[in-house]
PDB file of C-alpha atoms in Angstrom:
ATOM      1  CA  MET A 118     -88.402 -19.561  -8.810  1.00 67.00           C
ATOM      2  CA  TYR A 119     -86.920 -19.432  -5.316  1.00 74.00           C
ATOM      3  CA  LYS A 120     -88.929 -22.473  -4.240  1.00 78.00           C
ATOM      4  CA  TYR A 121     -87.676 -24.366  -7.291  1.00 72.00           C
ATOM      5  CA  VAL A 122     -84.062 -23.457  -6.552  1.00 76.00           C
ATOM      6  CA  ILE A 123     -84.458 -24.573  -2.943  1.00 82.00           C
ATOM      7  CA  ARG A 124     -85.993 -27.892  -4.080  1.00 81.00           C
ATOM      8  CA  ARG A 125     -83.136 -28.465  -6.518  1.00 78.00           C
ATOM      9  CA  LEU A 126     -80.594 -27.693  -3.811  1.00 80.00           C
ATOM     10  CA  LEU A 127     -82.266 -30.221  -1.545  1.00 85.00           C
ATOM     11  CA  VAL A 128     -82.170 -32.819  -4.343  1.00 83.00           C
ATOM     12  CA  MET A 129     -78.445 -32.162  -4.659  1.00 84.00           C
ATOM     13  CA  VAL A 130     -77.899 -33.499  -1.144  1.00 85.00           C
ATOM     14  CA  PRO A 131     -78.591 -37.215  -1.881  1.00 88.00           C
ATOM     15  CA  VAL A 132     -76.747 -36.871  -5.204  1.00 86.00           C
ATOM     16  CA  LEU A 133     -73.664 -35.550  -3.436  1.00 87.00           C
ATOM     17  CA  ILE A 134     -73.967 -38.277  -0.813  1.00 88.00           C
ATOM     18  CA  GLY A 135     -73.894 -40.870  -3.579  1.00 88.00           C
ATOM     19  CA  VAL A 136     -70.909 -39.140  -5.167  1.00 86.00           C
ATOM     20  CA  THR A 137     -68.985 -39.092  -1.882  1.00 88.00           C
ATOM     21  CA  ILE A 138     -69.679 -42.805  -1.363  1.00 88.00           C
ATOM     22  CA  VAL A 139     -68.280 -43.628  -4.790  1.00 86.00           C
ATOM     23  CA  ILE A 140     -65.266 -41.364  -4.300  1.00 84.00           C
ATOM     24  CA  SER A 141     -64.462 -42.747  -0.862  1.00 81.00           C
ATOM     25  CA  SER A 142     -64.569 -46.272  -2.304  1.00 81.00           C
ATOM     26  CA  ILE A 143     -61.720 -45.522  -4.720  1.00 73.00           C
ATOM     27  CA  ILE A 144     -59.053 -46.698  -2.293  1.00 68.00           C
ATOM     28  CA  TYR A 145     -60.779 -50.033  -1.749  1.00 68.00           C
ATOM     29  CA  ILE A 146     -61.575 -50.628  -5.423  1.00 73.00           C
ATOM     30  CA  ALA A 147     -58.070 -49.852  -6.655  1.00 70.00           C
ATOM     31  CA  PRO A 148     -55.752 -52.881  -6.617  1.00 69.00           C
ATOM     32  CA  GLY A 149     -52.784 -53.081  -4.257  1.00 67.00           C
ATOM     33  CA  ASN A 150     -51.895 -51.299  -1.039  1.00 69.00           C
ATOM     34  CA  PRO A 151     -52.338 -47.545  -1.618  1.00 71.00           C
ATOM     35  CA  ALA A 152     -49.633 -46.667   0.915  1.00 73.00           C
ATOM     36  CA  ARG A 153     -47.056 -49.000  -0.619  1.00 73.00           C
ATOM     37  CA  ILE A 154     -47.961 -47.887  -4.146  1.00 70.00           C
ATOM     38  CA  ALA A 155     -47.588 -44.236  -3.143  1.00 71.00           C
ATOM     39  CA  LEU A 156     -44.184 -44.779  -1.485  1.00 73.00           C
ATOM     40  CA  GLY A 157     -42.827 -47.190  -4.077  1.00 72.00           C
ATOM     41  CA  ALA A 158     -41.895 -50.854  -4.105  1.00 71.00           C
ATOM     42  CA  ASN A 159     -38.640 -50.271  -2.202  1.00 76.00           C
ATOM     43  CA  ALA A 160     -40.186 -48.432   0.750  1.00 75.00           C
ATOM     44  CA  ASN A 161     -39.433 -49.884   4.170  1.00 81.00           C
ATOM     45  CA  PRO A 162     -42.300 -51.466   6.153  1.00 81.00           C
ATOM     46  CA  GLU A 163     -42.169 -48.793   8.873  1.00 82.00           C
ATOM     47  CA  ALA A 164     -42.785 -45.995   6.349  1.00 80.00           C
ATOM     48  CA  VAL A 165     -45.617 -47.941   4.738  1.00 79.00           C
ATOM     49  CA  GLN A 166     -47.230 -48.570   8.107  1.00 81.00           C
ATOM     50  CA  ALA A 167     -46.894 -44.906   9.073  1.00 82.00           C
ATOM     51  CA  LEU A 168     -48.574 -43.814   5.821  1.00 77.00           C
ATOM     52  CA  GLU A 169     -51.334 -46.369   6.346  1.00 76.00           C
ATOM     53  CA  GLN A 170     -51.979 -44.795   9.748  1.00 79.00           C
ATOM     54  CA  GLN A 171     -51.959 -41.312   8.180  1.00 75.00           C
ATOM     55  CA  MET A 172     -54.421 -42.377   5.490  1.00 74.00           C
ATOM     56  CA  GLY A 173     -56.592 -44.183   8.009  1.00 74.00           C
ATOM     57  CA  LEU A 174     -56.402 -47.496   6.173  1.00 73.00           C
ATOM     58  CA  HIS A 175     -56.439 -49.368   9.480  1.00 74.00           C
ATOM     59  CA  LYS A 176     -59.988 -48.145  10.163  1.00 79.00           C
ATOM     60  CA  PRO A 177     -63.203 -49.784   8.871  1.00 80.00           C
ATOM     61  CA  PRO A 178     -64.524 -48.311   5.592  1.00 78.00           C
ATOM     62  CA  HIS A 179     -67.665 -46.811   7.104  1.00 82.00           C
ATOM     63  CA  VAL A 180     -65.671 -45.059   9.829  1.00 84.00           C
ATOM     64  CA  ARG A 181     -63.269 -43.601   7.273  1.00 83.00           C
ATOM     65  CA  TYR A 182     -66.188 -42.416   5.127  1.00 86.00           C
ATOM     66  CA  ILE A 183     -67.951 -40.681   8.033  1.00 88.00           C
ATOM     67  CA  GLU A 184     -64.727 -38.991   9.130  1.00 86.00           C
ATOM     68  CA  TRP A 185     -63.936 -37.866   5.564  1.00 85.00           C
ATOM     69  CA  VAL A 186     -67.393 -36.368   5.007  1.00 88.00           C
ATOM     70  CA  GLY A 187     -67.294 -34.700   8.411  1.00 90.00           C
ATOM     71  CA  ASN A 188     -63.943 -33.120   7.606  1.00 87.00           C
ATOM     72  CA  ILE A 189     -65.204 -31.929   4.208  1.00 89.00           C
ATOM     73  CA  LEU A 190     -68.160 -30.199   5.845  1.00 87.00           C
ATOM     74  CA  HIS A 191     -65.597 -28.253   7.880  1.00 87.00           C
ATOM     75  CA  GLY A 192     -63.568 -27.422   4.770  1.00 85.00           C
ATOM     76  CA  ASP A 193     -60.872 -30.009   5.471  1.00 87.00           C
ATOM     77  CA  PHE A 194     -60.097 -32.193   2.439  1.00 87.00           C
ATOM     78  CA  GLY A 195     -57.145 -33.857   4.127  1.00 85.00           C
ATOM     79  CA  GLU A 196     -53.445 -33.646   3.333  1.00 84.00           C
ATOM     80  CA  SER A 197     -51.635 -34.589   0.155  1.00 84.00           C
ATOM     81  CA  ILE A 198     -49.467 -37.693   0.403  1.00 79.00           C
ATOM     82  CA  ARG A 199     -46.800 -35.928  -1.650  1.00 76.00           C
ATOM     83  CA  GLY A 200     -45.583 -32.843   0.198  1.00 75.00           C
ATOM     84  CA  GLY A 201     -48.056 -32.884   3.074  1.00 76.00           C
ATOM     85  CA  ARG A 202     -49.915 -29.768   1.896  1.00 85.00           C
ATOM     86  CA  GLU A 203     -53.616 -29.335   2.564  1.00 90.00           C
ATOM     87  CA  VAL A 204     -55.694 -30.594  -0.356  1.00 90.00           C
ATOM     88  CA  SER A 205     -58.061 -27.629  -0.039  1.00 90.00           C
ATOM     89  CA  ALA A 206     -55.157 -25.218  -0.531  1.00 91.00           C
ATOM     90  CA  ILE A 207     -53.922 -27.147  -3.575  1.00 92.00           C
ATOM     91  CA  ILE A 208     -57.389 -27.204  -5.144  1.00 92.00           C
ATOM     92  CA  ALA A 209     -57.874 -23.489  -4.426  1.00 91.00           C
ATOM     93  CA  GLU A 210     -54.722 -22.763  -6.438  1.00 91.00           C
ATOM     94  CA  ARG A 211     -55.645 -25.017  -9.339  1.00 91.00           C
ATOM     95  CA  ILE A 212     -59.374 -24.409  -9.711  1.00 92.00           C
ATOM     96  CA  VAL A 213     -58.969 -20.785 -10.889  1.00 92.00           C
ATOM     97  CA  PRO A 214     -56.856 -21.578 -13.997  1.00 93.00           C
ATOM     98  CA  THR A 215     -59.261 -24.385 -14.903  1.00 92.00           C
ATOM     99  CA  ILE A 216     -62.282 -22.088 -14.624  1.00 91.00           C
ATOM    100  CA  GLU A 217     -60.479 -19.451 -16.702  1.00 93.00           C
ATOM    101  CA  LEU A 218     -59.729 -22.017 -19.410  1.00 93.00           C
ATOM    102  CA  ALA A 219     -63.273 -23.420 -19.374  1.00 91.00           C
ATOM    103  CA  VAL A 220     -64.904 -19.970 -19.566  1.00 92.00           C
ATOM    104  CA  VAL A 221     -62.708 -18.798 -22.459  1.00 93.00           C
ATOM    105  CA  ALA A 222     -63.262 -22.113 -24.263  1.00 92.00           C
ATOM    106  CA  MET A 223     -67.034 -21.749 -23.867  1.00 91.00           C
ATOM    107  CA  ILE A 224     -66.894 -18.175 -25.166  1.00 93.00           C
ATOM    108  CA  ILE A 225     -64.987 -19.397 -28.225  1.00 93.00           C
ATOM    109  CA  THR A 226     -67.588 -22.127 -28.708  1.00 92.00           C
ATOM    110  CA  LEU A 227     -70.495 -19.679 -28.595  1.00 91.00           C
ATOM    111  CA  VAL A 228     -68.821 -17.001 -30.740  1.00 93.00           C
ATOM    112  CA  ILE A 229     -68.166 -19.564 -33.466  1.00 92.00           C
ATOM    113  CA  ALA A 230     -71.212 -21.827 -33.238  1.00 92.00           C
ATOM    114  CA  LEU A 231     -74.153 -19.434 -32.850  1.00 91.00           C
ATOM    115  CA  PRO A 232     -73.413 -17.161 -35.851  1.00 92.00           C
ATOM    116  CA  LEU A 233     -72.458 -20.107 -38.063  1.00 92.00           C
ATOM    117  CA  GLY A 234     -75.573 -22.043 -37.076  1.00 92.00           C
ATOM    118  CA  VAL A 235     -77.858 -19.064 -37.742  1.00 92.00           C
ATOM    119  CA  ILE A 236     -76.220 -18.292 -41.104  1.00 91.00           C
ATOM    120  CA  SER A 237     -76.425 -21.939 -42.102  1.00 92.00           C
ATOM    121  CA  ALA A 238     -80.155 -22.049 -41.314  1.00 92.00           C
ATOM    122  CA  VAL A 239     -80.992 -18.743 -43.008  1.00 90.00           C
ATOM    123  CA  LYS A 240     -78.917 -19.625 -46.088  1.00 90.00           C
ATOM    124  CA  GLN A 241     -80.095 -23.226 -46.260  1.00 89.00           C
ATOM    125  CA  TYR A 242     -78.706 -25.294 -49.173  1.00 89.00           C
ATOM    126  CA  THR A 243     -76.340 -22.510 -50.242  1.00 92.00           C
ATOM    127  CA  TRP A 244     -72.546 -22.474 -50.223  1.00 92.00           C
ATOM    128  CA  ALA A 245     -72.626 -20.803 -46.793  1.00 91.00           C
ATOM    129  CA  ASP A 246     -74.715 -23.670 -45.430  1.00 91.00           C
ATOM    130  CA  ASN A 247     -72.431 -26.293 -46.944  1.00 92.00           C
ATOM    131  CA  LEU A 248     -69.309 -24.540 -45.668  1.00 92.00           C
ATOM    132  CA  SER A 249     -70.731 -24.257 -42.143  1.00 90.00           C
ATOM    133  CA  MET A 250     -71.659 -27.931 -42.029  1.00 90.00           C
ATOM    134  CA  LEU A 251     -68.235 -28.881 -43.391  1.00 91.00           C
ATOM    135  CA  PHE A 252     -66.704 -26.866 -40.568  1.00 88.00           C
ATOM    136  CA  ALA A 253     -68.940 -28.557 -38.009  1.00 88.00           C
ATOM    137  CA  ILE A 254     -68.173 -32.096 -39.197  1.00 88.00           C
ATOM    138  CA  PHE A 255     -64.445 -31.311 -39.400  1.00 88.00           C
ATOM    139  CA  TRP A 256     -64.186 -30.087 -35.808  1.00 85.00           C
ATOM    140  CA  ILE A 257     -66.460 -32.792 -34.383  1.00 84.00           C
ATOM    141  CA  SER A 258     -64.193 -35.417 -35.938  1.00 85.00           C
ATOM    142  CA  MET A 259     -60.976 -33.887 -34.572  1.00 85.00           C
ATOM    143  CA  PRO A 260     -59.775 -34.969 -31.093  1.00 86.00           C
ATOM    144  CA  SER A 261     -58.923 -32.044 -28.838  1.00 86.00           C
ATOM    145  CA  PHE A 262     -55.539 -33.391 -27.779  1.00 87.00           C
ATOM    146  CA  TRP A 263     -54.484 -33.881 -31.421  1.00 90.00           C
ATOM    147  CA  LEU A 264     -55.610 -30.359 -32.301  1.00 90.00           C
ATOM    148  CA  GLY A 265     -53.637 -29.073 -29.312  1.00 91.00           C
ATOM    149  CA  LEU A 266     -50.466 -30.754 -30.558  1.00 92.00           C
ATOM    150  CA  VAL A 267     -51.000 -29.341 -34.062  1.00 93.00           C
ATOM    151  CA  LEU A 268     -51.526 -25.848 -32.660  1.00 93.00           C
ATOM    152  CA  ILE A 269     -48.317 -26.109 -30.644  1.00 93.00           C
ATOM    153  CA  LEU A 270     -46.405 -27.339 -33.685  1.00 93.00           C
ATOM    154  CA  VAL A 271     -47.692 -24.552 -35.953  1.00 94.00           C
ATOM    155  CA  PHE A 272     -48.095 -21.490 -33.740  1.00 93.00           C
ATOM    156  CA  SER A 273     -45.471 -22.181 -31.076  1.00 91.00           C
ATOM    157  CA  VAL A 274     -42.707 -24.194 -32.707  1.00 91.00           C
ATOM    158  CA  ARG A 275     -42.965 -23.079 -36.336  1.00 90.00           C
ATOM    159  CA  PHE A 276     -44.015 -19.415 -36.062  1.00 91.00           C
ATOM    160  CA  ASN A 277     -43.288 -18.765 -32.353  1.00 89.00           C
ATOM    161  CA  VAL A 278     -46.462 -16.713 -31.908  1.00 90.00           C
ATOM    162  CA  PHE A 279     -47.796 -18.264 -28.706  1.00 92.00           C
ATOM    163  CA  PRO A 280     -46.078 -19.955 -25.733  1.00 92.00           C
ATOM    164  CA  THR A 281     -45.962 -23.740 -25.812  1.00 88.00           C
ATOM    165  CA  SER A 282     -47.103 -24.364 -22.237  1.00 88.00           C
ATOM    166  CA  GLY A 283     -47.801 -22.985 -18.794  1.00 90.00           C
ATOM    167  CA  LEU A 284     -49.641 -19.887 -17.592  1.00 90.00           C
ATOM    168  CA  ASN A 285     -48.353 -16.419 -16.831  1.00 90.00           C
ATOM    169  CA  GLY A 286     -49.579 -12.848 -16.520  1.00 87.00           C
ATOM    170  CA  ALA A 287     -52.541 -11.160 -14.847  1.00 88.00           C
ATOM    171  CA  ILE A 288     -55.992 -12.141 -16.040  1.00 89.00           C
ATOM    172  CA  PHE A 289     -57.080 -10.387 -19.290  1.00 88.00           C
ATOM    173  CA  SER A 290     -53.564  -9.086 -19.852  1.00 92.00           C
ATOM    174  CA  ALA A 291     -51.838  -9.605 -23.212  1.00 92.00           C
ATOM    175  CA  THR A 292     -49.483 -12.139 -21.662  1.00 93.00           C
ATOM    176  CA  TRP A 293     -52.378 -14.071 -20.127  1.00 94.00           C
ATOM    177  CA  LEU A 294     -54.226 -14.100 -23.448  1.00 93.00           C
ATOM    178  CA  SER A 295     -51.165 -15.412 -25.256  1.00 93.00           C
ATOM    179  CA  TYR A 296     -50.886 -18.338 -22.845  1.00 94.00           C
ATOM    180  CA  ILE A 297     -54.588 -19.234 -22.790  1.00 94.00           C
ATOM    181  CA  ALA A 298     -55.243 -18.845 -26.533  1.00 94.00           C
ATOM    182  CA  LEU A 299     -54.083 -22.243 -27.795  1.00 94.00           C
ATOM    183  CA  PRO A 300     -55.552 -24.458 -25.032  1.00 93.00           C
ATOM    184  CA  ALA A 301     -58.849 -22.550 -25.188  1.00 93.00           C
ATOM    185  CA  ILE A 302     -59.037 -22.929 -28.981  1.00 93.00           C
ATOM    186  CA  ALA A 303     -58.234 -26.628 -28.740  1.00 91.00           C
ATOM    187  CA  THR A 304     -60.981 -27.084 -26.138  1.00 90.00           C
ATOM    188  CA  GLY A 305     -63.642 -24.802 -27.611  1.00 89.00           C
ATOM    189  CA  THR A 306     -63.557 -25.475 -31.349  1.00 89.00           C
ATOM    190  CA  ARG A 307     -64.555 -29.142 -31.086  1.00 83.00           C
ATOM    191  CA  ARG A 308     -67.594 -28.194 -29.007  1.00 86.00           C
ATOM    192  CA  ALA A 309     -68.401 -25.499 -31.566  1.00 90.00           C
ATOM    193  CA  GLY A 310     -68.900 -28.105 -34.287  1.00 88.00           C
ATOM    194  CA  LEU A 311     -71.650 -29.906 -32.389  1.00 87.00           C
ATOM    195  CA  LEU A 312     -73.314 -26.685 -31.264  1.00 91.00           C
ATOM    196  CA  THR A 313     -73.298 -25.329 -34.833  1.00 92.00           C
ATOM    197  CA  ARG A 314     -75.318 -28.316 -36.030  1.00 90.00           C
ATOM    198  CA  MET A 315     -77.775 -27.975 -33.146  1.00 90.00           C
ATOM    199  CA  THR A 316     -78.212 -24.235 -33.761  1.00 92.00           C
ATOM    200  CA  ARG A 317     -78.900 -24.843 -37.453  1.00 92.00           C
ATOM    201  CA  SER A 318     -81.451 -27.566 -36.726  1.00 92.00           C
ATOM    202  CA  SER A 319     -83.245 -25.532 -34.066  1.00 91.00           C
ATOM    203  CA  MET A 320     -83.333 -22.392 -36.223  1.00 91.00           C
ATOM    204  CA  LEU A 321     -84.684 -24.277 -39.255  1.00 91.00           C
ATOM    205  CA  GLU A 322     -87.545 -25.591 -37.152  1.00 90.00           C
ATOM    206  CA  ILE A 323     -88.426 -22.138 -35.846  1.00 89.00           C
ATOM    207  CA  LEU A 324     -88.089 -20.378 -39.220  1.00 88.00           C
ATOM    208  CA  ASN A 325     -90.853 -22.624 -40.607  1.00 85.00           C
ATOM    209  CA  GLU A 326     -93.333 -21.609 -37.913  1.00 84.00           C
ATOM    210  CA  ASP A 327     -96.436 -19.606 -38.816  1.00 85.00           C
ATOM    211  CA  TYR A 328     -95.612 -16.650 -36.559  1.00 84.00           C
ATOM    212  CA  ILE A 329     -92.301 -16.146 -38.370  1.00 85.00           C
ATOM    213  CA  ARG A 330     -94.094 -15.955 -41.710  1.00 84.00           C
ATOM    214  CA  THR A 331     -96.602 -13.563 -40.132  1.00 85.00           C
ATOM    215  CA  ALA A 332     -93.811 -11.326 -38.831  1.00 83.00           C
ATOM    216  CA  ARG A 333     -92.259 -11.217 -42.296  1.00 82.00           C
ATOM    217  CA  GLY A 334     -95.665 -10.473 -43.812  1.00 83.00           C
ATOM    218  CA  LYS A 335     -96.048  -7.452 -41.519  1.00 83.00           C
ATOM    219  CA  GLY A 336     -92.911  -5.986 -43.028  1.00 81.00           C
ATOM    220  CA  ILE A 337     -90.632  -6.532 -40.049  1.00 83.00           C
ATOM    221  CA  GLY A 338     -86.990  -6.450 -41.087  1.00 82.00           C
ATOM    222  CA  GLU A 339     -85.255  -9.775 -41.660  1.00 81.00           C
ATOM    223  CA  ALA A 340     -82.657  -9.088 -38.968  1.00 82.00           C
ATOM    224  CA  ALA A 341     -85.381  -8.398 -36.399  1.00 84.00           C
ATOM    225  CA  VAL A 342     -87.265 -11.539 -37.438  1.00 85.00           C
ATOM    226  CA  ILE A 343     -84.183 -13.710 -37.036  1.00 86.00           C
ATOM    227  CA  TYR A 344     -82.616 -12.290 -33.887  1.00 82.00           C
ATOM    228  CA  THR A 345     -85.682 -11.022 -32.017  1.00 79.00           C
ATOM    229  CA  HIS A 346     -88.350 -13.592 -32.873  1.00 80.00           C
ATOM    230  CA  ALA A 347     -86.622 -16.731 -34.124  1.00 85.00           C
ATOM    231  CA  MET A 348     -83.356 -16.822 -32.210  1.00 85.00           C
ATOM    232  CA  LYS A 349     -84.839 -16.448 -28.753  1.00 79.00           C
ATOM    233  CA  ASN A 350     -87.380 -19.222 -29.354  1.00 81.00           C
ATOM    234  CA  ALA A 351     -84.711 -21.488 -30.809  1.00 85.00           C
ATOM    235  CA  MET A 352     -82.487 -21.188 -27.741  1.00 85.00           C
ATOM    236  CA  ILE A 353     -84.126 -23.873 -25.563  1.00 83.00           C
ATOM    237  CA  PRO A 354     -82.522 -26.933 -27.228  1.00 84.00           C
ATOM    238  CA  ILE A 355     -79.340 -24.911 -27.707  1.00 87.00           C
ATOM    239  CA  ILE A 356     -79.185 -24.100 -23.991  1.00 86.00           C
ATOM    240  CA  THR A 357     -79.750 -27.775 -23.223  1.00 83.00           C
ATOM    241  CA  LEU A 358     -76.759 -28.703 -25.353  1.00 84.00           C
ATOM    242  CA  ILE A 359     -74.674 -25.919 -23.799  1.00 84.00           C
ATOM    243  CA  GLY A 360     -75.525 -27.333 -20.382  1.00 82.00           C
ATOM    244  CA  LEU A 361     -74.329 -30.745 -21.512  1.00 80.00           C
ATOM    245  CA  GLN A 362     -71.148 -29.225 -22.945  1.00 83.00           C
ATOM    246  CA  ILE A 363     -70.098 -27.513 -19.709  1.00 83.00           C
ATOM    247  CA  PRO A 364     -69.216 -30.770 -17.896  1.00 81.00           C
ATOM    248  CA  LEU A 365     -67.566 -32.054 -21.082  1.00 81.00           C
ATOM    249  CA  ILE A 366     -65.418 -28.936 -21.299  1.00 84.00           C
ATOM    250  CA  PHE A 367     -64.284 -29.372 -17.697  1.00 82.00           C
ATOM    251  CA  SER A 368     -63.555 -33.053 -18.260  1.00 79.00           C
ATOM    252  CA  GLY A 369     -61.828 -32.224 -21.541  1.00 79.00           C
ATOM    253  CA  THR A 370     -59.457 -29.884 -19.743  1.00 81.00           C
ATOM    254  CA  VAL A 371     -57.936 -32.937 -18.053  1.00 84.00           C
ATOM    255  CA  ILE A 372     -56.268 -33.883 -21.356  1.00 87.00           C
ATOM    256  CA  ILE A 373     -55.719 -30.358 -22.659  1.00 91.00           C
ATOM    257  CA  GLU A 374     -54.076 -29.227 -19.425  1.00 90.00           C
ATOM    258  CA  THR A 375     -51.683 -32.154 -19.686  1.00 88.00           C
ATOM    259  CA  VAL A 376     -50.826 -31.341 -23.313  1.00 90.00           C
ATOM    260  CA  PHE A 377     -50.198 -27.657 -22.549  1.00 93.00           C
ATOM    261  CA  SER A 378     -48.821 -28.146 -19.002  1.00 90.00           C
ATOM    262  CA  TRP A 379     -51.639 -25.913 -17.806  1.00 92.00           C
ATOM    263  CA  PRO A 380     -51.550 -25.509 -13.993  1.00 91.00           C
ATOM    264  CA  GLY A 381     -55.185 -26.438 -13.446  1.00 91.00           C
ATOM    265  CA  MET A 382     -57.367 -29.096 -11.871  1.00 91.00           C
ATOM    266  CA  GLY A 383     -57.101 -31.457 -14.821  1.00 88.00           C
ATOM    267  CA  ARG A 384     -53.331 -31.690 -14.691  1.00 88.00           C
ATOM    268  CA  LEU A 385     -53.500 -31.938 -10.900  1.00 89.00           C
ATOM    269  CA  LEU A 386     -55.874 -34.885 -11.185  1.00 88.00           C
ATOM    270  CA  VAL A 387     -53.711 -36.674 -13.757  1.00 86.00           C
ATOM    271  CA  ASN A 388     -50.598 -36.257 -11.609  1.00 86.00           C
ATOM    272  CA  ALA A 389     -52.495 -37.405  -8.518  1.00 86.00           C
ATOM    273  CA  VAL A 390     -53.712 -40.550 -10.293  1.00 82.00           C
ATOM    274  CA  MET A 391     -50.196 -41.344 -11.503  1.00 80.00           C
ATOM    275  CA  ALA A 392     -48.845 -40.896  -7.967  1.00 78.00           C
ATOM    276  CA  ARG A 393     -51.816 -42.635  -6.313  1.00 78.00           C
ATOM    277  CA  ASN A 394     -52.332 -39.507  -4.248  1.00 82.00           C
ATOM    278  CA  TYR A 395     -55.807 -40.494  -3.065  1.00 83.00           C
ATOM    279  CA  PRO A 396     -56.656 -37.453  -0.895  1.00 85.00           C
ATOM    280  CA  VAL A 397     -56.054 -35.161  -3.891  1.00 89.00           C
ATOM    281  CA  ILE A 398     -57.997 -37.487  -6.213  1.00 87.00           C
ATOM    282  CA  GLN A 399     -60.968 -37.537  -3.858  1.00 88.00           C
ATOM    283  CA  GLY A 400     -60.996 -33.760  -3.433  1.00 90.00           C
ATOM    284  CA  ALA A 401     -60.605 -33.006  -7.148  1.00 90.00           C
ATOM    285  CA  VAL A 402     -63.312 -35.447  -8.253  1.00 88.00           C
ATOM    286  CA  LEU A 403     -65.706 -34.056  -5.630  1.00 90.00           C
ATOM    287  CA  ILE A 404     -65.149 -30.501  -6.884  1.00 89.00           C
ATOM    288  CA  TYR A 405     -65.736 -31.615 -10.483  1.00 87.00           C
ATOM    289  CA  SER A 406     -68.985 -33.291  -9.396  1.00 87.00           C
ATOM    290  CA  ILE A 407     -70.196 -30.123  -7.683  1.00 87.00           C
ATOM    291  CA  ILE A 408     -69.401 -28.078 -10.806  1.00 85.00           C
ATOM    292  CA  VAL A 409     -71.473 -30.456 -12.959  1.00 84.00           C
ATOM    293  CA  ILE A 410     -74.451 -30.381 -10.581  1.00 85.00           C
ATOM    294  CA  VAL A 411     -74.421 -26.580 -10.266  1.00 85.00           C
ATOM    295  CA  SER A 412     -74.068 -26.084 -14.032  1.00 83.00           C
ATOM    296  CA  ASN A 413     -77.160 -28.242 -14.630  1.00 81.00           C
ATOM    297  CA  LEU A 414     -79.100 -26.127 -12.140  1.00 82.00           C
ATOM    298  CA  MET A 415     -78.002 -22.900 -13.847  1.00 83.00           C
ATOM    299  CA  VAL A 416     -79.118 -24.248 -17.236  1.00 81.00           C
ATOM    300  CA  ASP A 417     -82.577 -25.083 -15.891  1.00 78.00           C
ATOM    301  CA  ILE A 418     -82.909 -21.588 -14.441  1.00 79.00           C
ATOM    302  CA  THR A 419     -81.860 -20.050 -17.774  1.00 80.00           C
ATOM    303  CA  TYR A 420     -84.758 -21.789 -19.552  1.00 75.00           C
ATOM    304  CA  SER A 421     -87.313 -19.464 -17.973  1.00 71.00           C
ATOM    305  CA  TYR A 422     -85.501 -16.367 -19.283  1.00 72.00           C
ATOM    306  CA  PHE A 423     -85.638 -17.432 -22.932  1.00 71.00           C
ATOM    307  CA  ASP A 424     -89.098 -19.000 -22.767  1.00 67.00           C
ATOM    308  CA  PRO A 425     -91.586 -17.281 -20.395  1.00 64.00           C
ATOM    309  CA  ARG A 426     -93.920 -20.250 -20.809  1.00 64.00           C
ATOM    310  CA  ILE A 427     -91.535 -22.262 -18.655  1.00 67.00           C
ATOM    311  CA  SER A 428     -92.349 -21.498 -15.044  1.00 64.00           C
ATOM    312  CA  TYR A 429     -91.020 -23.139 -11.890  1.00 60.00           C
ATOM    313  CA  ASP A 430     -93.544 -21.585  -9.517  1.00 60.00           C
TER     314      ASP A 430
END
């Protein structure tokens, strides 16, 4: 296992190099002068020239790339064009709320999808199965941002149960839960629809296996058959889908954080794009890329726990 992890970490190096090349090319791909766009059309030439010097636009692209990567290796992501704060400090503030939102959204996804998928498979072609699939299709078809607006309208404006936006309170406190509830539901329920269908399909395949019929023939209780024998063997495709959903949840927070004014990485990235704040854009996109790569590695490692036949030695 350790050798496999080390190999995967080594493979991450060229992937990250490719990501940094793409990210560092943003300034050159984007139309217009980044310094003038950031300062506005009415900025005086001296201010534009000073910002160009600060951003290093007068240097050749390869020199700027090498300097940027070298600074990142030392933990220096540069300075924000707006305010002059260090990008690393800004990201450190914003990454925690985004992780909190993504984790709670994933918990909501799993709590909804796994039981519904199992019930739908066990009760195939019954009203429970039809109701579960109706739920899955309904949430898959509903955009997260639209659901977020509906939740705000109903639970914040109409009944005043939850706050409309922002984040407040210590983690796991009642105040914190009230602020994170709506954005987490808006993010997690749509993913739950897809995962419910996958869980049902995977469980149906396993429940038709010979060893499941043998376990039932030995008199093992139905609950033990489902959750001890069937569920664990059905988890491989489910884990694969969960691994694919993790990056989607993080990318989905970009819209949800804007709808709910959530102080996370997604809203930071949107504001940075609108302001053409390239140092912040580069740092945020790089962090998102690292999260995606690490999540894929964690999913691969999880395979061996649920299926001992999978070995990385």
